[in-house]
Coordinates of C-alpha atoms in Angstrom, one line a residue:
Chain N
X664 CA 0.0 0.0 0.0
X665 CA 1.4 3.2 -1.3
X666 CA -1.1 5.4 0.8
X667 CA -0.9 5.1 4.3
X668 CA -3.5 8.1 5.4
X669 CA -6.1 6.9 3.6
X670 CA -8.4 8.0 0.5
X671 CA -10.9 10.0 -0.1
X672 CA -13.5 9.3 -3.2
X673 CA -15.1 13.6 -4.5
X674 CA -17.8 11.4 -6.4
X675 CA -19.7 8.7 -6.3
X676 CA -21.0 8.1 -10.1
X677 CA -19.5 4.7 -12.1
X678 CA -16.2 5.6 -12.1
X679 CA -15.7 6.5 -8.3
X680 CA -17.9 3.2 -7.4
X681 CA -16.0 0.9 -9.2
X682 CA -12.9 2.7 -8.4
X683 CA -13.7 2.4 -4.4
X684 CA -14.5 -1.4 -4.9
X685 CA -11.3 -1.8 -6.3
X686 CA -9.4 0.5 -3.6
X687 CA -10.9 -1.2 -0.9
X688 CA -10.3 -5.1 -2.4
X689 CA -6.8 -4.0 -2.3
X690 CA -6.9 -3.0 1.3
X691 CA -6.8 0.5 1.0
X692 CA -8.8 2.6 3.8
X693 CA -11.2 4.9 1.9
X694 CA -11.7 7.4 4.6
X695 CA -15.0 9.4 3.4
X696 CA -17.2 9.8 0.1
X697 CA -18.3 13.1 -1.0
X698 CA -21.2 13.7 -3.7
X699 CA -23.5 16.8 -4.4
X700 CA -26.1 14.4 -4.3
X701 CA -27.0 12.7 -1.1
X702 CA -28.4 9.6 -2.5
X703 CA -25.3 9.0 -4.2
X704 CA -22.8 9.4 -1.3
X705 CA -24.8 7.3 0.8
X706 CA -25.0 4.5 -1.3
X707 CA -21.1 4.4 -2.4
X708 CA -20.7 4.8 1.0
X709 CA -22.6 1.8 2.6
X710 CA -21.0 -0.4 -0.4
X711 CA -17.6 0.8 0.8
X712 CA -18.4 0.5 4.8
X713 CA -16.7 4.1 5.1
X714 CA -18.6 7.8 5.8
X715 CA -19.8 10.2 3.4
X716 CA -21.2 13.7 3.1
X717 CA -22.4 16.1 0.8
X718 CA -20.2 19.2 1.9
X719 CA -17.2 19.9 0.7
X720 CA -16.5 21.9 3.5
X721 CA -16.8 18.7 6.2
X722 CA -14.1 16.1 4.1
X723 CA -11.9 15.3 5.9
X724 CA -9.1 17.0 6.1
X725 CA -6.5 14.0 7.0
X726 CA -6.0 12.2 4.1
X727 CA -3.2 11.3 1.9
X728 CA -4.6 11.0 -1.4
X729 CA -7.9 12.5 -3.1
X730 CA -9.8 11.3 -6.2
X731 CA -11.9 13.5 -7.8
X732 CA -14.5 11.7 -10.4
X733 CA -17.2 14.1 -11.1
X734 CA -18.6 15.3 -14.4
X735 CA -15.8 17.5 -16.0
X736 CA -17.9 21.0 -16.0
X737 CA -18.1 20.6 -12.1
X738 CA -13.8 21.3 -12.0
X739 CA -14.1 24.6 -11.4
X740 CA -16.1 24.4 -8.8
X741 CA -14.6 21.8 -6.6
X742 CA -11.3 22.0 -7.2
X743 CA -10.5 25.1 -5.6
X744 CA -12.6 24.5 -2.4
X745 CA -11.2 21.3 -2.3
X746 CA -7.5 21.6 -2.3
X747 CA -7.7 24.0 0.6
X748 CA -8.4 21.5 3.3
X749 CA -4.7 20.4 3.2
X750 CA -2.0 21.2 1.6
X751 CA 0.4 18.1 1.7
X752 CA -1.9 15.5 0.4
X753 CA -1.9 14.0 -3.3
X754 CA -4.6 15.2 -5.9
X755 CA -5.9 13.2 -8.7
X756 CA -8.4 13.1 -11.1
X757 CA -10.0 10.4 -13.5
X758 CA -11.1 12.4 -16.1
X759 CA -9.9 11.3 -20.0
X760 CA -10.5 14.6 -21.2
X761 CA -9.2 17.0 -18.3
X762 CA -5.5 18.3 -18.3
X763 CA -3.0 18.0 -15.9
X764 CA -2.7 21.3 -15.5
X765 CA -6.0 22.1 -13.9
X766 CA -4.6 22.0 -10.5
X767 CA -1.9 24.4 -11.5
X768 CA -2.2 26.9 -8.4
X769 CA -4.5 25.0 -6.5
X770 CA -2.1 22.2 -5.1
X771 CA 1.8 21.1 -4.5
X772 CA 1.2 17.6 -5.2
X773 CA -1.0 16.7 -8.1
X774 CA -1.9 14.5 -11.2
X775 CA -4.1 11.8 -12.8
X776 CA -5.2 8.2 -12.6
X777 CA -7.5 7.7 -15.9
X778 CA -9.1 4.4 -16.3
X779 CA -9.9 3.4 -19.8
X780 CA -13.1 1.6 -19.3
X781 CA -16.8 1.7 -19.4
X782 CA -18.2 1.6 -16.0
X783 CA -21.8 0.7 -15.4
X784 CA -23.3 0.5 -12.1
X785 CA -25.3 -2.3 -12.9
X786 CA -22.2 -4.1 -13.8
X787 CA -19.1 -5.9 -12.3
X788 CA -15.9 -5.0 -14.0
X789 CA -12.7 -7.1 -13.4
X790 CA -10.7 -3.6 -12.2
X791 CA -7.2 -6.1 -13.1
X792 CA -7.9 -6.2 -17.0
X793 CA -8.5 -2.2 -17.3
X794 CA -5.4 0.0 -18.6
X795 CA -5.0 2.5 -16.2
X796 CA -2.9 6.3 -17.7
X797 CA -0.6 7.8 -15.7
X798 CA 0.6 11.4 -15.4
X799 CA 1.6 13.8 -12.2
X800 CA 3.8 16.5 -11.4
X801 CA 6.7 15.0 -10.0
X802 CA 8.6 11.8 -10.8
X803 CA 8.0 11.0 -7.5
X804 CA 4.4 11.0 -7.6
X805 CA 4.0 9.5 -10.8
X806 CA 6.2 6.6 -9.5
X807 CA 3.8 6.5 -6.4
X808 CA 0.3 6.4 -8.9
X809 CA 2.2 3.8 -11.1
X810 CA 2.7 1.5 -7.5
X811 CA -1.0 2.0 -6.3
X812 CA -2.4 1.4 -10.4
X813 CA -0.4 -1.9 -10.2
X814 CA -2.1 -2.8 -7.2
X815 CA -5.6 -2.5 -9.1
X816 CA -4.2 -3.4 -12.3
X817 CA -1.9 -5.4 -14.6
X818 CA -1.6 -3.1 -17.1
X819 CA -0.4 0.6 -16.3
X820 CA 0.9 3.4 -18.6
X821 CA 2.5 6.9 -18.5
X822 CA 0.7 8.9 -20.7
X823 CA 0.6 12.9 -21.1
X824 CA -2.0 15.4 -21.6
X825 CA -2.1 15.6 -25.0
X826 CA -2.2 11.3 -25.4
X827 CA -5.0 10.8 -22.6
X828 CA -7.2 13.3 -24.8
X829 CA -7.0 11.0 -27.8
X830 CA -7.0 7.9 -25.8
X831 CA -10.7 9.6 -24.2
X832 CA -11.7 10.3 -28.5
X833 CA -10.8 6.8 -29.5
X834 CA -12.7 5.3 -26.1
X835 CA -15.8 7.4 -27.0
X836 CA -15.5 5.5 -30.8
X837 CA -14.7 2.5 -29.6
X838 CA -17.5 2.2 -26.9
X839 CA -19.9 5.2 -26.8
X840 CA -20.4 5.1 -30.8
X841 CA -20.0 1.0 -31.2
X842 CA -22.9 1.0 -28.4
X843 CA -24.5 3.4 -30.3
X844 CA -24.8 1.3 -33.2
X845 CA -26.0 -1.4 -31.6
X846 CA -28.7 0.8 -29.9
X847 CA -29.8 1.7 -33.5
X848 CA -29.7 -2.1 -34.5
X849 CA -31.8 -2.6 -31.7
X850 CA -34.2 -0.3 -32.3
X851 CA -34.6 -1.4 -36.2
X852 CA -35.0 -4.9 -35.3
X853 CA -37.6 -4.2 -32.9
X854 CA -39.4 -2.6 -35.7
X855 CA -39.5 -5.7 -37.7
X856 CA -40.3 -7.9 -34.8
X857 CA -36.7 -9.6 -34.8
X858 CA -34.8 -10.2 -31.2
X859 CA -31.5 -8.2 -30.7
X860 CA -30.2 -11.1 -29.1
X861 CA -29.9 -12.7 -32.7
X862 CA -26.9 -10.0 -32.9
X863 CA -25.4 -11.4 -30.0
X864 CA -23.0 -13.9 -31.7
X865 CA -22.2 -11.1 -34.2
X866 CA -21.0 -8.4 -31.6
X867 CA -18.9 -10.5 -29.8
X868 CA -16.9 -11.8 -32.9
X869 CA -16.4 -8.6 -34.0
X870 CA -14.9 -7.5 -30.8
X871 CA -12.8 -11.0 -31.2
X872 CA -11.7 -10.7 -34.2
X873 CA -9.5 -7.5 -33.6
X874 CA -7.7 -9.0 -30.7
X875 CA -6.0 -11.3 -33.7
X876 CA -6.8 -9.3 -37.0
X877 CA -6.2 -5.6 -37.4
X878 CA -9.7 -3.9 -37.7
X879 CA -8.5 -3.3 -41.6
X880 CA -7.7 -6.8 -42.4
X881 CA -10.7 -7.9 -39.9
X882 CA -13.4 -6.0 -41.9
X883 CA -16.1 -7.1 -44.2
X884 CA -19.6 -6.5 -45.8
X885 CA -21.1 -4.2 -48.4
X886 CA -19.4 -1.3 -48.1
X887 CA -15.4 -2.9 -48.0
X888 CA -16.3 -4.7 -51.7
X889 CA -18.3 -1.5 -52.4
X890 CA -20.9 -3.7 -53.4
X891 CA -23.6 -1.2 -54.5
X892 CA -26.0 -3.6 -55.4
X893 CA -26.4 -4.2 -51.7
X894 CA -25.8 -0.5 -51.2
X895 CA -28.4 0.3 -52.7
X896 CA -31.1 -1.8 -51.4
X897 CA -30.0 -1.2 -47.7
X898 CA -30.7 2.8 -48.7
X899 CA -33.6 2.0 -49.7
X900 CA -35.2 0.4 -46.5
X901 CA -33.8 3.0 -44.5
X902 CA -35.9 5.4 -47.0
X903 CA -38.3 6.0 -43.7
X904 CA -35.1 6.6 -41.3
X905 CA -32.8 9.4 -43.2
X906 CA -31.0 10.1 -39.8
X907 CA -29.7 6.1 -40.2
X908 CA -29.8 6.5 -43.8
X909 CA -27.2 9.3 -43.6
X910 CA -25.3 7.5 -40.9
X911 CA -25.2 4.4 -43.8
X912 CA -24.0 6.4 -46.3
X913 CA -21.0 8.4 -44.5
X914 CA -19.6 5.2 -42.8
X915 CA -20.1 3.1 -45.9
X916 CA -17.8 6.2 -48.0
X917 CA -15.3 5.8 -45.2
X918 CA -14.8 2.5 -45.3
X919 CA -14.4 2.4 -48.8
X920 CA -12.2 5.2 -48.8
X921 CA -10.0 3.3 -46.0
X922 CA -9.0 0.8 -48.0
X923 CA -7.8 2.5 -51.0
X924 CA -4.9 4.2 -48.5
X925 CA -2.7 1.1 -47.0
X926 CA -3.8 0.5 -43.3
X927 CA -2.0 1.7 -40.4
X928 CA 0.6 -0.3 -38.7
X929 CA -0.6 -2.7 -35.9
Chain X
X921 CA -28.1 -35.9 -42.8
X922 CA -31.4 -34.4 -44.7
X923 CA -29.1 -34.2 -48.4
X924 CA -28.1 -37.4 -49.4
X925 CA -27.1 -36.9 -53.0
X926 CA -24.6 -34.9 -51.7
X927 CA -23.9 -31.1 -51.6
X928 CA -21.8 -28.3 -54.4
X929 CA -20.3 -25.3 -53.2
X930 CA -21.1 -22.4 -56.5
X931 CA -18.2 -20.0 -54.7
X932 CA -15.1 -20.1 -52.6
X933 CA -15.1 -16.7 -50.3
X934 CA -15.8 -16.6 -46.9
X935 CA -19.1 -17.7 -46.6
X936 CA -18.6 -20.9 -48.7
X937 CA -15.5 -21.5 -46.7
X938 CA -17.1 -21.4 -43.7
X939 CA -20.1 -23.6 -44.7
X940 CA -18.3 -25.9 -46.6
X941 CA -16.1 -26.7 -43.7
X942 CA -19.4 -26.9 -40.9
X943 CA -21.1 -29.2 -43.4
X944 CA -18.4 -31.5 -43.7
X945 CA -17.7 -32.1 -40.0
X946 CA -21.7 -32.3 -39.8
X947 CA -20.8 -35.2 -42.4
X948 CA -21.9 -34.2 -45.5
X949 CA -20.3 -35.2 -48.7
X950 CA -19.4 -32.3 -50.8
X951 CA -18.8 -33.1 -53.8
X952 CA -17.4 -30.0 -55.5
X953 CA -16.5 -26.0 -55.7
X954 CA -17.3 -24.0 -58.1
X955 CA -15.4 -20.6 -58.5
X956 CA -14.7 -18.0 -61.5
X957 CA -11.5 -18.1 -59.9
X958 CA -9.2 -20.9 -60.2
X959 CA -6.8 -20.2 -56.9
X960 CA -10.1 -20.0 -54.6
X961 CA -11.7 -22.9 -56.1
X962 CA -8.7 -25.2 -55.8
X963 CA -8.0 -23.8 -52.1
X964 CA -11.4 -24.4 -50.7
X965 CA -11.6 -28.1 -52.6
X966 CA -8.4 -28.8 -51.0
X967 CA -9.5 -27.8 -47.6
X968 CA -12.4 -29.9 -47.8
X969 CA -10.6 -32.4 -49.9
X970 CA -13.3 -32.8 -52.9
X971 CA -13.1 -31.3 -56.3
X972 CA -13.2 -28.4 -58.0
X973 CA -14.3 -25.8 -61.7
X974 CA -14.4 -22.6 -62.6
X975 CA -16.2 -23.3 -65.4
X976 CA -20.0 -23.2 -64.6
X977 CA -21.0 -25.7 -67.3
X978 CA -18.6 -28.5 -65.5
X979 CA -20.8 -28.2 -62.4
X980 CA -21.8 -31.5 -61.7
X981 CA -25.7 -32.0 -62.1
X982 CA -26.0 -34.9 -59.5
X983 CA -26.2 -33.2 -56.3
X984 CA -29.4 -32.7 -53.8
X985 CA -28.4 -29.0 -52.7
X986 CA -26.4 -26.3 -54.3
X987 CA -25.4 -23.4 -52.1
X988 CA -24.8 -20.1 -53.9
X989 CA -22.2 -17.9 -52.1
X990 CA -21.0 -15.2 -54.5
X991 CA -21.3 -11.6 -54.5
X992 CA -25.1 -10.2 -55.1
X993 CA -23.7 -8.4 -58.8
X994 CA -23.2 -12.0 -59.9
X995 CA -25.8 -13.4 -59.1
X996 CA -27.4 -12.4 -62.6
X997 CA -25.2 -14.2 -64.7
X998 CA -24.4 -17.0 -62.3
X999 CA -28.1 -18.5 -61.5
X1000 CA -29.8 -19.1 -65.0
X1001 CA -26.8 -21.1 -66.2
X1002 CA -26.8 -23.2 -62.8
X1003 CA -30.2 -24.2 -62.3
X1004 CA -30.0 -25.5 -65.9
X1005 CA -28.0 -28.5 -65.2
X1006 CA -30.5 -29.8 -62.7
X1007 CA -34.5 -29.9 -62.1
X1008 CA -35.1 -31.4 -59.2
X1009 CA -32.6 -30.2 -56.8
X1010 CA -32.7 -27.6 -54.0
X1011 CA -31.3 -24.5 -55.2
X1012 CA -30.5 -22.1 -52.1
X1013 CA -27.9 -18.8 -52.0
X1014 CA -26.8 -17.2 -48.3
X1015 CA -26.7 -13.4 -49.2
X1016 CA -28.5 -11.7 -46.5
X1017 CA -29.7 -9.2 -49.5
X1018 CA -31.0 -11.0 -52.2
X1019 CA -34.7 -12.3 -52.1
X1020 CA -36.5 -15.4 -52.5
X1021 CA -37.7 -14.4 -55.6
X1022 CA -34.6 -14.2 -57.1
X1023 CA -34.7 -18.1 -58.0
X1024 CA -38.1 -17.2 -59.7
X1025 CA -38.9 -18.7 -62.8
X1026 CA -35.4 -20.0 -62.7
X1027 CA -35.8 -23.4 -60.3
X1028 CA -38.7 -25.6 -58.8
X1029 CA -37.0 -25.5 -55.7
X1030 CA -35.2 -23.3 -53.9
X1031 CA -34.5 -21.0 -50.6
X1032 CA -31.9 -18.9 -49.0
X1033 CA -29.8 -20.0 -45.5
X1034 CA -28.4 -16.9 -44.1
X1035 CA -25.4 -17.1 -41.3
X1036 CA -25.2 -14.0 -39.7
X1037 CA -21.8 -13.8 -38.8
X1038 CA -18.9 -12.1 -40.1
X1039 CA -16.6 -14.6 -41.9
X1040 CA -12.6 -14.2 -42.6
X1041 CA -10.9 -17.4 -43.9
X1042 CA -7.8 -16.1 -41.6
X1043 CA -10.4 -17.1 -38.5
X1044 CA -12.2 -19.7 -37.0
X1045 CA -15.8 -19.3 -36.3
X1046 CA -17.9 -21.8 -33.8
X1047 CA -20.7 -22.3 -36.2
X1048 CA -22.7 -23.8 -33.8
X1049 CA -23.5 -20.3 -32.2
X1050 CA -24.0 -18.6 -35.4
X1051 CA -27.6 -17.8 -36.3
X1052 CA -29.0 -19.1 -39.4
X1053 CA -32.0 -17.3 -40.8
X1054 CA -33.9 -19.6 -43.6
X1055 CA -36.6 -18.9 -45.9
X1056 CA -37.5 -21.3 -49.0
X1057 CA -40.6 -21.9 -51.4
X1058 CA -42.7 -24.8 -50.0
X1059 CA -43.1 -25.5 -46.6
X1060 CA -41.6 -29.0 -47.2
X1061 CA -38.4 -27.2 -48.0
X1062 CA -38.1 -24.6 -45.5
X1063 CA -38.8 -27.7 -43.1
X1064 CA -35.9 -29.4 -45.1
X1065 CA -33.4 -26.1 -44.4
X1066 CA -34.2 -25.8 -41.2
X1067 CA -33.2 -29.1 -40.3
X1068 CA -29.9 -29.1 -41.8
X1069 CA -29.4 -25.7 -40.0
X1070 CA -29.3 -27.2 -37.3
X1071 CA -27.5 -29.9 -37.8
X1072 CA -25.1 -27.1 -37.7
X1073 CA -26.2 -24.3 -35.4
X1074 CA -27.9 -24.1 -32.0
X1075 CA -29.5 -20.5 -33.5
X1076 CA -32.1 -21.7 -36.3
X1077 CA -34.6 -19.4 -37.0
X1078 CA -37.2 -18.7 -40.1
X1079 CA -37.1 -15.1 -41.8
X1080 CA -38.7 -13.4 -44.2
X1081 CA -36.9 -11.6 -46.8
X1082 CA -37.9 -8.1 -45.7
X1083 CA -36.6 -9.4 -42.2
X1084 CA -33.0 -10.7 -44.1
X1085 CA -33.1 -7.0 -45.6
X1086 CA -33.2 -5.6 -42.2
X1087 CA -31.2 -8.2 -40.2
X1088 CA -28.6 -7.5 -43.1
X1089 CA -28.6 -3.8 -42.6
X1090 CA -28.6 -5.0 -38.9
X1091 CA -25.4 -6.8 -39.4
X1092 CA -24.0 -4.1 -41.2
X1093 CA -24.0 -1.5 -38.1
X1094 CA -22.9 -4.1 -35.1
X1095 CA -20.3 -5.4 -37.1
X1096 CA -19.2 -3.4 -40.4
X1097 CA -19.5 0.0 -39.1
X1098 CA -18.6 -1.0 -35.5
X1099 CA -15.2 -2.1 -36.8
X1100 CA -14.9 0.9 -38.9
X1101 CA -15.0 2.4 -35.4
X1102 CA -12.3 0.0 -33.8
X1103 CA -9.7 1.3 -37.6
X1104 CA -10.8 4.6 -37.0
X1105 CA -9.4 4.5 -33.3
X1106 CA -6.7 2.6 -34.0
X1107 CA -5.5 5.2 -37.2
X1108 CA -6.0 8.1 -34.3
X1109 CA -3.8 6.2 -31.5
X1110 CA -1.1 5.6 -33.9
X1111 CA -0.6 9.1 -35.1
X1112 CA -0.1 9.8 -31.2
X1113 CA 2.3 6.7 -30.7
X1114 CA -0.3 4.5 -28.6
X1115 CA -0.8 0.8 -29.2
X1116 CA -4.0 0.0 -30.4
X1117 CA -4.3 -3.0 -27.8
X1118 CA -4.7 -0.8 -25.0
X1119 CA -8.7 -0.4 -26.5
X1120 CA -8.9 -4.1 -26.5
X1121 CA -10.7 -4.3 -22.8
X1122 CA -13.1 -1.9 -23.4
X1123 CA -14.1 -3.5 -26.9
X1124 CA -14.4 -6.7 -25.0
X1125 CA -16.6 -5.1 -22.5
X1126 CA -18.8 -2.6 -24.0
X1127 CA -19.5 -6.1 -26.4
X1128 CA -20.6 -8.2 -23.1
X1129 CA -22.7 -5.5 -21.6
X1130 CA -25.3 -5.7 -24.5
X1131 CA -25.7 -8.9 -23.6
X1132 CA -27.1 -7.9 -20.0
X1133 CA -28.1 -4.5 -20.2
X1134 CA -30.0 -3.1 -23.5
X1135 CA -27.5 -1.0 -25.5
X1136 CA -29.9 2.4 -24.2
X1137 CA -28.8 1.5 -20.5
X1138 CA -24.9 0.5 -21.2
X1139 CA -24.5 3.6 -22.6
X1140 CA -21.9 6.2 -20.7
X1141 CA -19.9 9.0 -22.1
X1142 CA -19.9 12.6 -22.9
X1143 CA -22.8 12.6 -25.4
X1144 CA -24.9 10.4 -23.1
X1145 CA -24.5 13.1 -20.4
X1146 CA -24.1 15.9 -23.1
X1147 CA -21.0 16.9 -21.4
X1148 CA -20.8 20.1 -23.9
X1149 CA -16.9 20.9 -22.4
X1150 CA -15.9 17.4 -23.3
X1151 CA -17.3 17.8 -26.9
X1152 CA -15.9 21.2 -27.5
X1153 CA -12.5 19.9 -26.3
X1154 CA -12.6 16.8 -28.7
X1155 CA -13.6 18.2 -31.4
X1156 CA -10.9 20.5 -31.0
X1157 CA -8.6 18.0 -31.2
X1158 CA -10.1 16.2 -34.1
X1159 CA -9.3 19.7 -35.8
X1160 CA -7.2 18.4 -38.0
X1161 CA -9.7 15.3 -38.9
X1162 CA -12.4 17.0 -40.1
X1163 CA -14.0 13.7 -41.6
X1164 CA -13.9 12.2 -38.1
X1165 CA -15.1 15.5 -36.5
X1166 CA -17.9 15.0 -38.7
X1167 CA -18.8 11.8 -37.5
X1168 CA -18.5 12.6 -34.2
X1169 CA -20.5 15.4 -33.8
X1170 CA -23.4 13.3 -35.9
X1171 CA -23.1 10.1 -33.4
X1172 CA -22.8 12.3 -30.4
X1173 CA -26.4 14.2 -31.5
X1174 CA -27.6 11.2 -32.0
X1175 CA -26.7 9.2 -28.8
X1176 CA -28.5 12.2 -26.7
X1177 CA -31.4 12.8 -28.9
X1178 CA -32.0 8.7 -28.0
X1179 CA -31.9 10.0 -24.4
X1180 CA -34.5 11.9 -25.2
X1181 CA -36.9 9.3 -26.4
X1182 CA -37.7 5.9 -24.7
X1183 CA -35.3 3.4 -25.2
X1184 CA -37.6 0.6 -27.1
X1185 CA -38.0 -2.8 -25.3
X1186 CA -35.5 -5.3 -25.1

């Protein structure tokens, strides 16, 4: 254990819950859980046997490290009033999108532990398989989140700023749009009284077949052949639905378009 | 085994591949490919050890079932010449596209057995899991296909071929466009010196999530919460990508306008 005071979780959404459940499987004492919301801090903190409140005035004051996992336009707010209650502690946030930088001013000791996953309440995740991103503003504290990440996790990276924002655009395409699509698949098979669950078996080769293919040499269907036949036809059932229609046409284009320039390096 | 006279193969891509090779460990005797081409023909025969032509009018006329797996723009010239050399057999293709009708006029006898699965010959696929969808032109028939389905899948089900059309276009977005999504990413890491396999966990799990939550509730992310600084900030980093800017600023509208409206039953 790289933290001897103690955490404390600012946020209890997906990220901080599974986060804390992690934390505390390692045997790390989570002090205190603060949220805005009340039902939220008392629920993380009844799953993590630990205190809560909803001021940011009354967290404690005592810890050693502080995780901040709340919704990126709250920052500006709770950063400041946070950092105040004690200046020797370590500062983190989780947030893809959010620079370093932002505590600039507000603390000594600061940086970020991003985890690249998709966290759902509703859902275990095994916290060991999940990259975590590194960065902070000292060697020494970016040797002592690298430690406590390899207690959660078996694979840990450095990764700046500038990377962790396109690692947070490629997650968003990779899981945000992909479950996108399959929300629209849904919702088209529904319409034509067919199951989802037919596309079970579909999703999860897909998702198989780029742990041994690149996604370029992995891809096929209509729009890789530019088979315009079957084009065609598909544009013209989506003739009632010109948002999916649209969505067809532009992704079909860039696949095309993909493999006339050679594919990226694996 | 519901074919006795024995099976031919008219095509050699991935589809026939795959078939050819789940029919023969279900037993049956295939007893030839047929491809324009002569290197797929000859590979596929050797693979299933049987023989081969890529000379339509060489096709033997002895068999119980031929299986048309070749592109939908050939299936114009490829069917009137094929159904010629026999009456009474079962003439069935496996594009998820193409109607019944198609064998119109053209054969007594015939249907369509669609896998939905996405096929490369560099993979193996557990056929048993993969959904066949079959539709043919006597209820004798369809009986007939559907038994021999499942002589090779668990997933047997009978479609329409408005439903194909739509489980197609289906098909399409969980698996086509979704891997467009996994190249896209992979094009944007590389340019920013990050290994593609660091997405591979959260491919794995946004795929298992759909298969307990509906794709409306496994949904997370900026556009889910309309995070607007988020947005901003990646598509200000996509500056220089305007095609992917595009796309996400489309999907993103479109992932919260779904918030907006009920998610449709599971």
């Amino acid at each position: 254990m790289v933290v001897s005071e103690g955490i404390v979780l600012i946020g209890a959404g997906n990220v901080a819950t599974h986060l804390g459940a992690a934390l505390r499987r390692a045997g790390y004492d989570v002090k205190q859980v603060y949220s805005r919301t009340e039902a939220s801090a008392r629920t993380l903190a009844e799953r993590l046997d630990t205190a809560w409140t909803t001021c940011l005035d009354e967290v404690r004051a005592d810890a050693g490290l502080y995780i901040v996992s709340i919704k990126d336009s709250a920052f500006g707010e709770v950063l400041p009033q946070l950092t105040r209650r004690n200046a020797s502690a370590l500062y983190v946030h989780t947030a893809g999108s959010m620079p370093l930088s932002v505590w600039e001013g507000l603390a000594d000791r600061y940086g970020v532990l991003y985890p690249l996953q998709t966290f759902s309440r509703r859902r275990e995740v095994d916290c060991s398989e999940v990259p975590f991103f590194v960065e902070a503003n000292s060697a020494e504290d970016t040797g002592l989140l690298c430690r406590l990440a390899r207690e959660l996790s078996k694979r840990v990276f450095m990764a700046s700023t500038e990377q962790r924002g396109y690692l947070h655009i490629a997650a968003v395409f990779a899981c945000n749009f992909t479950n996108h699509l399959y929300a629209l698949c849904q919702e088209l098979l529904a319409k034509h009284d067919l199951p989802f669950e037919v596309m079970l078996p579909l999703i999860d080769e897909t998702a198989r077949k780029v742990h041994e293919l690149s996604p370029a040499e992995a891809q096929t269907g209509p729009a890789v052949r530019y088979d315009e036949n079957v084009i065609s036809h598909h544009l013209q059932l989506l003739a009632d639905r010109p948002d999916l229609a649209k969505l067809y046409e532009l992704l079909s284009k860039d696949i095309f378009r993909s493999t006339l320039s050679p594919p990226s390096p694996r």
